Short mmCIF file of N, CA and C and ligand atoms in Angstrom, two decimals:
data_model
loop_
_atom_site.label_atom_id
_atom_site.label_comp_id
_atom_site.label_asym_id
_atom_site.label_seq_id
_atom_site.Cartn_x
_atom_site.Cartn_y
_atom_site.Cartn_z
N UNK E 189 16.81 -15.67 2.58
CA UNK E 189 16.16 -15.04 3.67
C UNK E 189 16.80 -13.73 3.97
N UNK E 190 15.93 -12.90 4.37
CA UNK E 190 16.47 -11.41 4.68
C UNK E 190 16.85 -11.30 5.86
N UNK E 191 17.67 -10.34 6.33
CA UNK E 191 17.64 -9.79 7.94
C UNK E 191 16.74 -9.51 8.11
N UNK E 192 16.48 -8.96 9.68
CA UNK E 192 15.31 -8.46 10.32
C UNK E 192 15.73 -6.56 9.61
N UNK E 193 16.82 -6.64 9.93
CA UNK E 193 17.73 -5.32 9.69
C UNK E 193 16.96 -4.76 7.85
N UNK E 194 17.02 -5.32 7.40
CA UNK E 194 17.14 -5.48 5.68
C UNK E 194 15.16 -5.05 5.31
N UNK E 195 14.70 -6.08 5.84
CA UNK E 195 13.28 -6.14 6.27
C UNK E 195 12.58 -4.87 6.59
N UNK E 196 13.29 -4.48 7.97
CA UNK E 196 12.54 -2.86 8.79
C UNK E 196 13.18 -2.05 7.25
N UNK E 197 13.97 -1.93 7.02
CA UNK E 197 14.55 -0.82 6.11
C UNK E 197 13.75 -1.13 4.53
N UNK E 198 13.37 -2.30 4.31
CA UNK E 198 12.85 -2.15 2.69
C UNK E 198 11.31 -1.84 2.91
N UNK E 199 10.75 -2.01 4.45
CA UNK E 199 9.61 -1.54 4.89
C UNK E 199 9.61 -0.26 4.91
N UNK E 200 10.29 0.43 5.45
CA UNK E 200 10.36 1.91 5.64
C UNK E 200 10.39 2.60 4.16
N UNK E 201 11.19 1.98 3.47
CA UNK E 201 11.17 2.33 1.73
C UNK E 201 9.67 2.41 1.31
N UNK E 202 9.05 0.95 1.20
CA UNK E 202 7.86 1.08 0.81
C UNK E 202 6.81 2.12 1.29
N UNK E 203 7.09 2.42 2.64
CA UNK E 203 5.97 3.33 3.31
C UNK E 203 6.14 4.98 2.59
N UNK E 204 7.83 4.99 2.46
CA UNK E 204 8.26 6.40 1.96
C UNK E 204 7.65 6.33 0.63
N UNK E 205 7.55 5.33 -0.22
CA UNK E 205 7.02 5.17 -1.74
C UNK E 205 5.42 5.85 -1.72
N UNK E 206 4.91 5.27 -0.92
CA UNK E 206 3.56 5.54 -0.43
C UNK E 206 3.55 7.28 -0.29
N UNK E 207 4.09 7.83 0.79
CA UNK E 207 4.00 9.37 1.29
C UNK E 207 4.22 9.65 -0.14
N UNK E 208 5.23 9.47 -1.07
CA UNK E 208 5.45 9.99 -2.23
C UNK E 208 4.34 10.29 -3.51
N UNK E 209 3.68 9.00 -3.20
CA UNK E 209 2.32 9.13 -4.27
C UNK E 209 1.68 10.48 -3.82
N UNK E 210 1.17 9.80 -2.07
CA UNK E 210 0.39 10.88 -1.57
C UNK E 210 0.95 12.62 -1.77
N UNK E 211 2.15 12.75 -1.63
CA UNK E 211 2.54 13.99 -2.07
C UNK E 211 2.39 14.60 -3.08
N UNK E 212 2.59 13.74 -4.30
CA UNK E 212 2.20 14.31 -5.55
C UNK E 212 1.08 14.42 -6.07
N UNK E 213 0.23 13.26 -5.18
CA UNK E 213 -1.52 13.59 -5.85
C UNK E 213 -1.89 14.78 -5.09
N UNK E 214 -1.62 15.09 -3.77
CA UNK E 214 -2.00 16.03 -3.64
C UNK E 214 -1.60 17.52 -4.31
N UNK E 215 -0.28 17.45 -4.57
CA UNK E 215 0.12 18.56 -5.82
C UNK E 215 -0.37 18.61 -6.88
N UNK E 216 -0.91 17.55 -7.53
CA UNK E 216 -1.62 17.69 -8.53
C UNK E 216 -3.10 18.49 -8.45
N UNK E 217 -3.62 17.89 -7.21
CA UNK E 217 -4.87 18.55 -7.09
C UNK E 217 -4.50 19.88 -6.77
N UNK E 218 -3.48 20.24 -6.14
CA UNK E 218 -3.60 21.89 -5.86
C UNK E 218 -3.02 22.80 -7.34
N UNK E 219 -2.65 22.01 -7.93
CA UNK E 219 -2.05 22.59 -9.60
C UNK E 219 -3.54 22.42 -10.15
N UNK E 220 -4.40 21.71 -10.09
CA UNK E 220 -5.38 21.47 -10.83
C UNK E 220 -6.33 23.00 -10.35
N UNK E 221 -6.17 23.20 -9.02
CA UNK E 221 -7.32 24.27 -8.41
C UNK E 221 -6.32 25.47 -8.74
N UNK E 222 -5.28 25.57 -9.49
CA UNK E 222 -4.91 26.89 -9.75
C UNK E 222 -4.99 26.71 -11.60
N UNK E 223 -5.76 26.08 -12.17
CA UNK E 223 -6.13 25.88 -13.66
C UNK E 223 -4.74 25.65 -14.14
N UNK E 224 -3.73 24.63 -13.65
CA UNK E 224 -2.38 24.42 -14.03
C UNK E 224 -2.55 22.81 -14.50
N UNK E 225 -3.53 22.70 -15.72
CA UNK E 225 -3.85 21.21 -15.82
C UNK E 225 -2.84 20.56 -16.30
N UNK E 226 -1.56 20.81 -17.36
CA UNK E 226 -0.21 20.17 -17.69
C UNK E 226 0.10 19.52 -16.18
N UNK E 227 0.33 20.47 -15.46
CA UNK E 227 1.29 20.19 -14.09
C UNK E 227 0.25 19.14 -13.65
N UNK E 228 -0.75 19.21 -13.24
CA UNK E 228 -1.60 18.39 -12.42
C UNK E 228 -1.70 17.11 -12.92
N UNK E 229 -1.78 16.99 -14.45
CA UNK E 229 -1.85 15.84 -15.05
C UNK E 229 -0.53 15.11 -15.34
N UNK E 230 0.56 16.12 -15.32
CA UNK E 230 1.64 15.21 -14.87
C UNK E 230 2.14 14.61 -13.77
N UNK E 231 1.59 15.68 -12.86
CA UNK E 231 1.82 15.05 -11.32
C UNK E 231 0.84 14.02 -10.81
N UNK E 232 0.12 13.65 -11.63
CA UNK E 232 -1.41 12.73 -11.01
C UNK E 232 -0.65 11.44 -11.70
N UNK E 233 -0.34 11.26 -12.73
CA UNK E 233 0.55 10.49 -13.59
C UNK E 233 1.96 9.85 -12.73
N UNK E 234 2.80 11.03 -12.07
CA UNK E 234 3.70 10.72 -11.23
C UNK E 234 3.31 9.80 -9.93
N UNK E 235 2.55 10.29 -9.30
CA UNK E 235 1.84 9.69 -8.16
C UNK E 235 1.83 8.21 -8.06
N UNK E 236 1.08 7.81 -9.36
CA UNK E 236 0.73 6.42 -9.87
C UNK E 236 2.02 5.60 -10.24
N UNK E 237 3.13 6.21 -10.59
CA UNK E 237 4.36 5.97 -10.59
C UNK E 237 4.95 5.26 -9.71
N UNK E 238 4.98 6.06 -8.43
CA UNK E 238 5.72 6.30 -7.13
C UNK E 238 4.78 4.63 -6.21
N UNK E 239 3.48 4.51 -6.95
CA UNK E 239 2.52 3.40 -6.08
C UNK E 239 3.16 2.46 -6.74
N UNK E 240 3.26 2.32 -8.12
CA UNK E 240 4.30 1.22 -9.05
C UNK E 240 5.78 0.99 -8.11
N UNK E 241 6.51 2.14 -8.00
CA UNK E 241 7.97 1.69 -7.29
C UNK E 241 7.62 0.69 -5.74
N UNK E 242 6.17 1.39 -4.93
CA UNK E 242 5.97 0.92 -3.89
C UNK E 242 5.52 -0.99 -3.86
N UNK E 243 4.87 -1.07 -5.28
CA UNK E 243 4.85 -2.15 -5.34
C UNK E 243 5.61 -3.36 -5.83
N UNK E 244 6.35 -2.79 -6.08
CA UNK E 244 7.86 -3.68 -6.52
C UNK E 244 8.82 -3.80 -5.62
N UNK E 245 8.67 -3.06 -4.47
CA UNK E 245 9.37 -3.20 -3.64
C UNK E 245 8.19 -4.51 -2.25
N UNK E 246 7.13 -3.97 -2.57
CA UNK E 246 6.15 -5.20 -1.91
C UNK E 246 6.14 -6.51 -2.50
N UNK E 247 6.41 -6.88 -4.19
CA UNK E 247 6.48 -8.14 -4.27
C UNK E 247 7.55 -8.95 -4.01
N UNK E 248 8.74 -8.27 -3.63
CA UNK E 248 9.86 -8.34 -3.31
C UNK E 248 10.20 -9.10 -1.95
N UNK E 249 9.59 -7.92 -1.30
CA UNK E 249 9.45 -8.63 0.21
C UNK E 249 8.49 -9.78 0.41
N UNK E 250 7.24 -9.56 -0.20
CA UNK E 250 6.44 -11.21 -0.39
C UNK E 250 6.68 -12.53 -0.36
N UNK E 251 7.82 -12.25 -1.84
CA UNK E 251 8.62 -13.45 -2.47
C UNK E 251 9.65 -14.17 -0.97
N UNK E 252 10.01 -13.12 -0.24
CA UNK E 252 11.14 -13.74 0.51
C UNK E 252 10.40 -14.50 1.64
N UNK E 253 9.13 -14.24 1.92
CA UNK E 253 8.10 -14.56 3.00
C UNK E 253 8.19 -13.51 4.40
N UNK E 254 8.84 -12.20 3.77
CA UNK E 254 8.75 -11.23 5.00
C UNK E 254 7.43 -10.71 5.42
N UNK E 255 7.19 -9.88 6.15
CA UNK E 255 5.52 -9.34 6.38
C UNK E 255 5.87 -7.78 5.84
N UNK E 256 5.05 -7.76 4.95
CA UNK E 256 5.27 -6.50 4.64
C UNK E 256 4.25 -5.48 5.67
N UNK E 257 4.58 -4.50 6.33
CA UNK E 257 3.88 -3.41 7.01
C UNK E 257 3.80 -2.30 6.39
N UNK E 258 2.59 -1.76 6.75
CA UNK E 258 2.08 -0.36 6.10
C UNK E 258 1.57 0.62 7.25
N UNK E 259 2.30 1.62 7.27
CA UNK E 259 2.26 2.33 8.56
C UNK E 259 1.48 3.33 8.30
N UNK E 260 0.68 3.97 9.55
CA UNK E 260 0.22 5.22 9.39
C UNK E 260 0.81 6.45 8.71
N UNK E 261 -0.11 7.02 7.93
CA UNK E 261 0.91 7.93 7.06
C UNK E 261 0.79 9.53 7.44
N UNK E 262 1.47 10.07 7.47
CA UNK E 262 1.85 11.71 7.60
C UNK E 262 0.77 12.23 6.39
N UNK E 263 0.03 13.31 7.06
CA UNK E 263 -0.50 14.08 5.54
C UNK E 263 0.28 15.06 5.00
N UNK E 264 0.66 15.08 3.39
CA UNK E 264 1.15 15.77 2.95
C UNK E 264 0.69 17.43 3.07
N UNK E 265 1.79 18.78 2.95
CA UNK E 265 1.36 19.63 2.62
C UNK E 265 0.05 20.10 1.99
N UNK E 266 -0.62 21.03 1.89
CA UNK E 266 -1.64 21.17 0.94
C UNK E 266 -1.52 22.36 0.04
N UNK E 267 -0.36 23.39 0.70
CA UNK E 267 -0.18 24.66 0.04
C UNK E 267 1.35 24.62 -0.80
N UNK E 268 1.17 25.06 -2.00
CA UNK E 268 3.08 24.80 -2.63
C UNK E 268 3.52 26.22 -2.58
N UNK E 269 2.72 27.34 -2.23
CA UNK E 269 3.43 28.51 -2.35
C UNK E 269 3.44 28.83 -4.00
N UNK E 270 4.57 28.72 -4.65
CA UNK E 270 4.63 29.08 -6.18
C UNK E 270 4.72 27.77 -6.89
N UNK E 271 4.68 27.84 -8.24
CA UNK E 271 4.94 26.59 -9.26
C UNK E 271 6.76 26.40 -8.90
N UNK E 272 7.45 27.41 -9.04
CA UNK E 272 8.76 27.06 -8.88
C UNK E 272 8.94 26.30 -7.53
N UNK E 273 8.36 27.07 -6.27
CA UNK E 273 8.61 26.34 -4.74
C UNK E 273 8.25 25.05 -4.67
N UNK E 274 6.98 24.33 -5.83
CA UNK E 274 6.52 23.25 -5.79
C UNK E 274 7.65 22.31 -6.27
N UNK E 275 8.29 22.51 -7.44
CA UNK E 275 9.10 21.72 -8.35
C UNK E 275 10.46 21.82 -7.26
N UNK E 276 10.76 22.84 -6.83
CA UNK E 276 12.03 22.75 -5.77
C UNK E 276 11.78 21.82 -4.85
N UNK E 277 10.56 21.52 -3.99
CA UNK E 277 10.44 20.45 -3.17
C UNK E 277 10.19 19.66 -3.47
N UNK E 278 9.98 19.50 -4.89
CA UNK E 278 9.78 17.81 -5.37
C UNK E 278 11.47 17.23 -5.76
N UNK E 279 11.96 18.45 -6.18
CA UNK E 279 13.20 17.95 -6.48
C UNK E 279 14.14 17.32 -5.04
N UNK E 280 13.96 18.19 -3.97
CA UNK E 280 14.30 18.34 -2.78
C UNK E 280 13.78 16.66 -2.13
N UNK E 281 13.00 16.44 -2.26
CA UNK E 281 12.04 15.21 -1.76
C UNK E 281 12.89 13.97 -2.47
N UNK E 282 13.03 13.94 -4.13
CA UNK E 282 13.44 13.01 -4.76
C UNK E 282 15.24 12.73 -4.50
N UNK E 283 15.68 13.77 -3.88
CA UNK E 283 16.99 13.59 -3.36
C UNK E 283 16.90 13.09 -1.95
N UNK E 284 16.15 13.36 -1.27
CA UNK E 284 15.78 12.60 0.00
C UNK E 284 15.76 10.84 -0.09
N UNK E 285 14.50 10.73 -1.30
CA UNK E 285 14.66 9.56 -1.48
C UNK E 285 15.71 8.36 -2.28
N UNK E 286 16.72 9.43 -2.92
CA UNK E 286 18.15 8.60 -3.81
C UNK E 286 18.79 8.63 -2.36
N UNK E 287 18.95 9.35 -1.57
CA UNK E 287 19.71 8.94 0.03
C UNK E 287 19.14 7.78 0.64
N UNK E 288 17.99 7.65 0.74
CA UNK E 288 17.66 6.63 1.08
C UNK E 288 17.55 5.17 0.65
N UNK E 289 17.44 5.28 -0.74
CA UNK E 289 17.49 4.34 -1.36
C UNK E 289 19.60 3.82 -1.34
N UNK E 290 20.14 5.04 -1.37
CA UNK E 290 21.91 4.45 -1.27
C UNK E 290 21.86 4.00 0.16
N UNK E 291 21.39 4.29 1.18
CA UNK E 291 21.49 4.13 2.34
C UNK E 291 21.63 2.26 2.36
N UNK E 292 20.33 2.13 1.46
CA UNK E 292 19.85 0.71 1.48
C UNK E 292 20.51 -0.42 0.92
N UNK E 293 21.47 0.62 -0.14
CA UNK E 293 22.39 -0.66 -0.89
C UNK E 293 23.29 -0.76 -0.28
N UNK E 294 23.72 0.16 0.70
CA UNK E 294 25.64 -0.18 1.42
C UNK E 294 25.18 -0.90 2.42
N UNK E 295 24.04 -0.49 3.23
CA UNK E 295 23.28 -2.13 4.39
C UNK E 295 23.28 -3.49 3.24
N UNK E 296 22.72 -3.39 2.24
CA UNK E 296 22.71 -4.84 1.53
C UNK E 296 24.04 -5.11 1.44
N UNK E 297 24.83 -4.39 0.84
CA UNK E 297 26.50 -4.69 0.30
C UNK E 297 27.16 -5.06 1.79
N UNK E 298 26.94 -4.55 2.88
CA UNK E 298 27.71 -4.60 3.93
C UNK E 298 27.13 -5.95 4.82
N UNK E 299 25.91 -6.32 4.45
CA UNK E 299 25.45 -7.35 4.94
C UNK E 299 25.51 -8.69 3.69
N UNK E 300 26.18 -8.48 2.70
CA UNK E 300 26.38 -9.32 2.15
C UNK E 300 25.07 -10.33 1.48
N UNK E 301 24.17 -9.28 1.29
CA UNK E 301 22.84 -9.72 0.74
C UNK E 301 23.03 -9.39 -0.70
N UNK E 302 23.39 -10.55 -1.64
CA UNK E 302 23.24 -9.75 -2.78
C UNK E 302 22.24 -9.86 -3.79
N UNK E 303 21.27 -10.76 -3.32
CA UNK E 303 20.33 -10.63 -3.69
C UNK E 303 19.37 -9.39 -3.91
N UNK E 304 19.57 -8.64 -2.66
CA UNK E 304 19.09 -7.45 -2.30
C UNK E 304 19.49 -6.27 -2.97
N UNK E 305 21.01 -6.55 -2.89
CA UNK E 305 21.33 -5.56 -3.50
C UNK E 305 21.61 -5.45 -5.45
N UNK E 306 21.57 -6.47 -5.75
CA UNK E 306 20.96 -6.78 -7.45
C UNK E 306 19.44 -5.96 -7.40
N UNK E 307 18.22 -6.51 -6.28
CA UNK E 307 17.03 -5.62 -6.84
C UNK E 307 17.16 -4.68 -6.64
N UNK E 308 18.24 -3.50 -5.89
CA UNK E 308 18.15 -2.08 -5.48
C UNK E 308 18.66 -1.43 -6.83
N UNK E 309 19.53 -2.51 -8.05
CA UNK E 309 20.02 -1.77 -8.88
C UNK E 309 18.71 -0.84 -9.71
N UNK E 310 18.01 -1.51 -9.96
CA UNK E 310 16.40 -0.66 -10.53
C UNK E 310 16.11 0.22 -10.00
N UNK E 311 16.42 0.51 -9.09
CA UNK E 311 16.03 1.76 -7.92
C UNK E 311 17.09 3.19 -8.08
N UNK E 312 18.29 2.36 -8.23
CA UNK E 312 19.56 3.48 -8.60
C UNK E 312 19.51 4.43 -9.67
N UNK E 313 19.00 3.55 -10.87
CA UNK E 313 18.66 3.87 -12.00
C UNK E 313 17.82 4.90 -11.97
N UNK E 314 16.50 4.19 -11.48
CA UNK E 314 15.18 5.49 -11.41
C UNK E 314 15.66 6.62 -10.93
N UNK E 315 16.02 6.33 -9.69
CA UNK E 315 16.21 7.96 -8.95
C UNK E 315 17.19 8.59 -9.89
N UNK E 316 17.82 8.09 -10.55
CA UNK E 316 19.17 8.78 -11.30
C UNK E 316 18.04 9.68 -12.67
N UNK E 317 17.11 8.79 -12.87
CA UNK E 317 16.39 9.65 -13.89
C UNK E 317 15.37 10.33 -13.18
N UNK E 318 14.86 10.27 -11.97
CA UNK E 318 13.95 10.99 -11.37
C UNK E 318 14.53 12.74 -11.28
N UNK E 319 15.64 12.26 -10.67
CA UNK E 319 16.17 13.69 -10.22
C UNK E 319 16.71 14.73 -11.57
N UNK E 320 17.00 13.51 -12.56
CA UNK E 320 17.35 14.42 -13.97
C UNK E 320 15.96 15.24 -14.19
N UNK E 321 14.88 14.54 -14.16
CA UNK E 321 13.66 14.77 -14.75
C UNK E 321 13.29 16.01 -13.83
N UNK E 322 13.48 16.18 -12.81
CA UNK E 322 13.04 17.45 -11.92
C UNK E 322 13.84 18.47 -12.23
N UNK E 323 15.17 18.41 -12.06
CA UNK E 323 15.94 19.28 -12.19
C UNK E 323 15.69 20.00 -13.64
N UNK E 324 15.35 19.16 -14.62
CA UNK E 324 15.54 19.84 -15.94
C UNK E 324 13.96 20.42 -16.22
N UNK E 325 13.00 20.30 -15.36
CA UNK E 325 11.84 20.88 -15.28
C UNK E 325 12.01 22.47 -14.33
N UNK E 326 12.91 22.63 -13.43
CA UNK E 326 13.11 23.65 -13.04
C UNK E 326 14.22 24.49 -13.65
N UNK E 327 15.11 23.69 -14.45
CA UNK E 327 15.72 24.47 -15.42
C UNK E 327 14.89 25.45 -16.63
N UNK E 328 13.73 24.64 -16.85
CA UNK E 328 13.12 25.16 -18.03
C UNK E 328 12.35 26.32 -17.04
N UNK E 329 12.02 26.12 -15.88
CA UNK E 329 11.09 27.46 -15.17
C UNK E 329 12.33 28.65 -14.92
N UNK E 330 13.27 28.06 -14.83
CA UNK E 330 14.48 29.39 -14.60
C UNK E 330 14.61 30.21 -15.93
N UNK E 331 14.64 29.32 -17.22
CA UNK E 331 14.79 29.81 -18.52
C UNK E 331 13.57 30.38 -18.57
N UNK E 332 12.34 29.75 -18.61
CA UNK E 332 11.08 30.91 -19.09
C UNK E 332 10.93 31.91 -18.06
N UNK E 333 10.91 31.43 -16.80
CA UNK E 333 10.09 32.21 -15.73
C UNK E 333 8.41 31.88 -15.71
N UNK E 334 8.12 32.33 -14.38
CA UNK E 334 6.46 31.96 -14.60
C UNK E 334 5.65 33.21 -14.42
N UNK E 335 6.47 34.53 -14.80
CA UNK E 335 5.16 35.70 -14.89
C UNK E 335 4.64 35.52 -16.07
N UNK E 336 3.54 36.21 -16.17
CA UNK E 336 2.66 36.54 -17.15
C UNK E 336 2.63 34.59 -17.97
N UNK E 337 3.03 35.05 -19.00
CA UNK E 337 3.03 34.23 -19.94
C UNK E 337 3.55 32.59 -20.06
N UNK E 338 4.74 33.00 -19.07
CA UNK E 338 5.75 32.58 -18.49
C UNK E 338 5.21 30.76 -18.11
N UNK E 339 4.12 31.40 -17.54
CA UNK E 339 3.14 30.08 -16.69
C UNK E 339 2.64 29.26 -17.35
N UNK E 340 1.81 29.75 -18.34
CA UNK E 340 1.26 29.38 -19.58
C UNK E 340 2.04 28.25 -20.26
N UNK E 341 3.17 28.92 -20.66
CA UNK E 341 4.12 27.95 -21.54
C UNK E 341 4.91 26.44 -20.81
N UNK E 342 5.13 26.72 -18.96
CA UNK E 342 5.71 25.70 -18.60
C UNK E 342 4.71 24.96 -18.13
N UNK E 343 3.28 25.20 -17.86
CA UNK E 343 2.21 24.46 -17.92
C UNK E 343 2.11 23.48 -19.11
N UNK E 344 2.19 24.19 -20.31
CA UNK E 344 1.98 23.14 -21.50
C UNK E 344 3.06 22.39 -21.86
N UNK E 345 4.38 22.83 -21.45
CA UNK E 345 5.45 21.77 -21.64
C UNK E 345 5.56 20.86 -20.69
N UNK E 346 5.02 20.90 -19.31
CA UNK E 346 4.99 20.00 -18.35
C UNK E 346 3.86 18.68 -18.74
N UNK E 347 2.40 19.66 -18.92
CA UNK E 347 1.74 18.69 -19.82
C UNK E 347 2.14 17.89 -20.86
N UNK E 348 2.66 18.03 -21.70
CA UNK E 348 3.43 16.89 -22.70
C UNK E 348 3.95 16.41 -22.28
N UNK E 349 4.79 16.44 -21.47
CA UNK E 349 5.68 14.97 -20.67
C UNK E 349 4.50 14.23 -20.14
N UNK E 350 3.40 14.44 -19.68
CA UNK E 350 2.78 13.52 -19.40
C UNK E 350 2.03 12.86 -20.37
N UNK E 351 1.87 13.66 -21.45
CA UNK E 351 1.16 13.07 -22.71
C UNK E 351 1.98 12.04 -23.18
N UNK E 352 3.52 12.75 -23.62
CA UNK E 352 4.58 11.42 -23.85
C UNK E 352 4.69 10.34 -23.51
N UNK E 353 5.20 10.72 -21.97
CA UNK E 353 4.94 9.22 -21.39
C UNK E 353 3.79 8.32 -21.25
N UNK E 354 2.45 9.13 -21.44
CA UNK E 354 1.31 8.12 -21.55
C UNK E 354 1.02 7.48 -23.28
N UNK E 355 1.63 7.81 -24.29
CA UNK E 355 1.77 7.62 -25.46
C UNK E 355 2.62 6.30 -25.62
N UNK E 356 3.89 6.18 -24.85
CA UNK E 356 5.01 5.25 -24.68
C UNK E 356 4.16 4.28 -23.84
N UNK E 357 3.75 4.68 -22.93
CA UNK E 357 2.94 3.54 -21.83
C UNK E 357 2.14 2.24 -22.93
N UNK E 358 1.15 3.48 -23.73
CA UNK E 358 -0.04 2.70 -24.84
C UNK E 358 0.66 1.55 -25.76
N UNK E 359 1.99 2.13 -26.14
CA UNK E 359 2.66 1.66 -27.31
C UNK E 359 3.54 0.17 -26.50
N UNK E 360 4.11 0.59 -25.38
CA UNK E 360 4.34 -0.63 -24.71
C UNK E 360 3.51 -1.56 -24.41
N UNK E 361 2.38 -1.24 -24.24
CA UNK E 361 0.98 -2.28 -23.71
C UNK E 361 0.60 -3.03 -25.27
N UNK E 362 0.45 -2.16 -26.11
CA UNK E 362 0.22 -2.89 -27.60
C UNK E 362 1.48 -4.16 -27.92
N UNK E 363 2.40 -3.33 -27.92
CA UNK E 363 3.85 -4.35 -28.00
C UNK E 363 3.64 -5.72 -27.29
N UNK E 364 3.22 -5.51 -25.95
CA UNK E 364 3.06 -6.74 -25.16
C UNK E 364 1.79 -7.79 -25.46
N UNK E 365 1.22 -6.96 -26.03
CA UNK E 365 -0.56 -7.65 -26.13
C UNK E 365 -0.54 -8.97 -27.08
FE1 OFO V 46 10.08 9.57 -7.02
O1 OFO V 46 10.93 7.62 -7.04
FE2 OFO V 46 9.74 6.65 -6.06
O2 OFO V 46 9.88 7.80 -4.27
#
């Protein structure tokens, strides 16, 4: 059985994951509007991944008999300035998510809630990957630049990341059939 404090914090995390999904879906639409199809498809896929993060938390809470509470959601911004600004925005957002996960880990540890502590290890590893992914996109942007043809190459590179993870996903599905 979970403490009320842990239930409240896990519920906050559920709502943050939903917000992350909305944010990336809005960014995906902004990229489509700017004819950046590669970035649009990558972010649309990432929005789905955030909902998967949310669902893992939701299942965990439900398994413990706690009530999941979905809040009214703040609308994400609709304009992101430039592609560089948008990916910087994402990197900062992921750092915020990491700090929330770390707070949760600290709380579970303090309360000697070892089941939750174990459950959260997946999120600790996932946040490491997410920060690495977005930092590597920012590094590419810095290297190539987004002037003239640069934006075309960045969009293509990021689009290929979406294709690669689509193919990996299909292979995993085939292997589990
Ligand atoms: Fe992007 O990791 Fe969940 O929020």
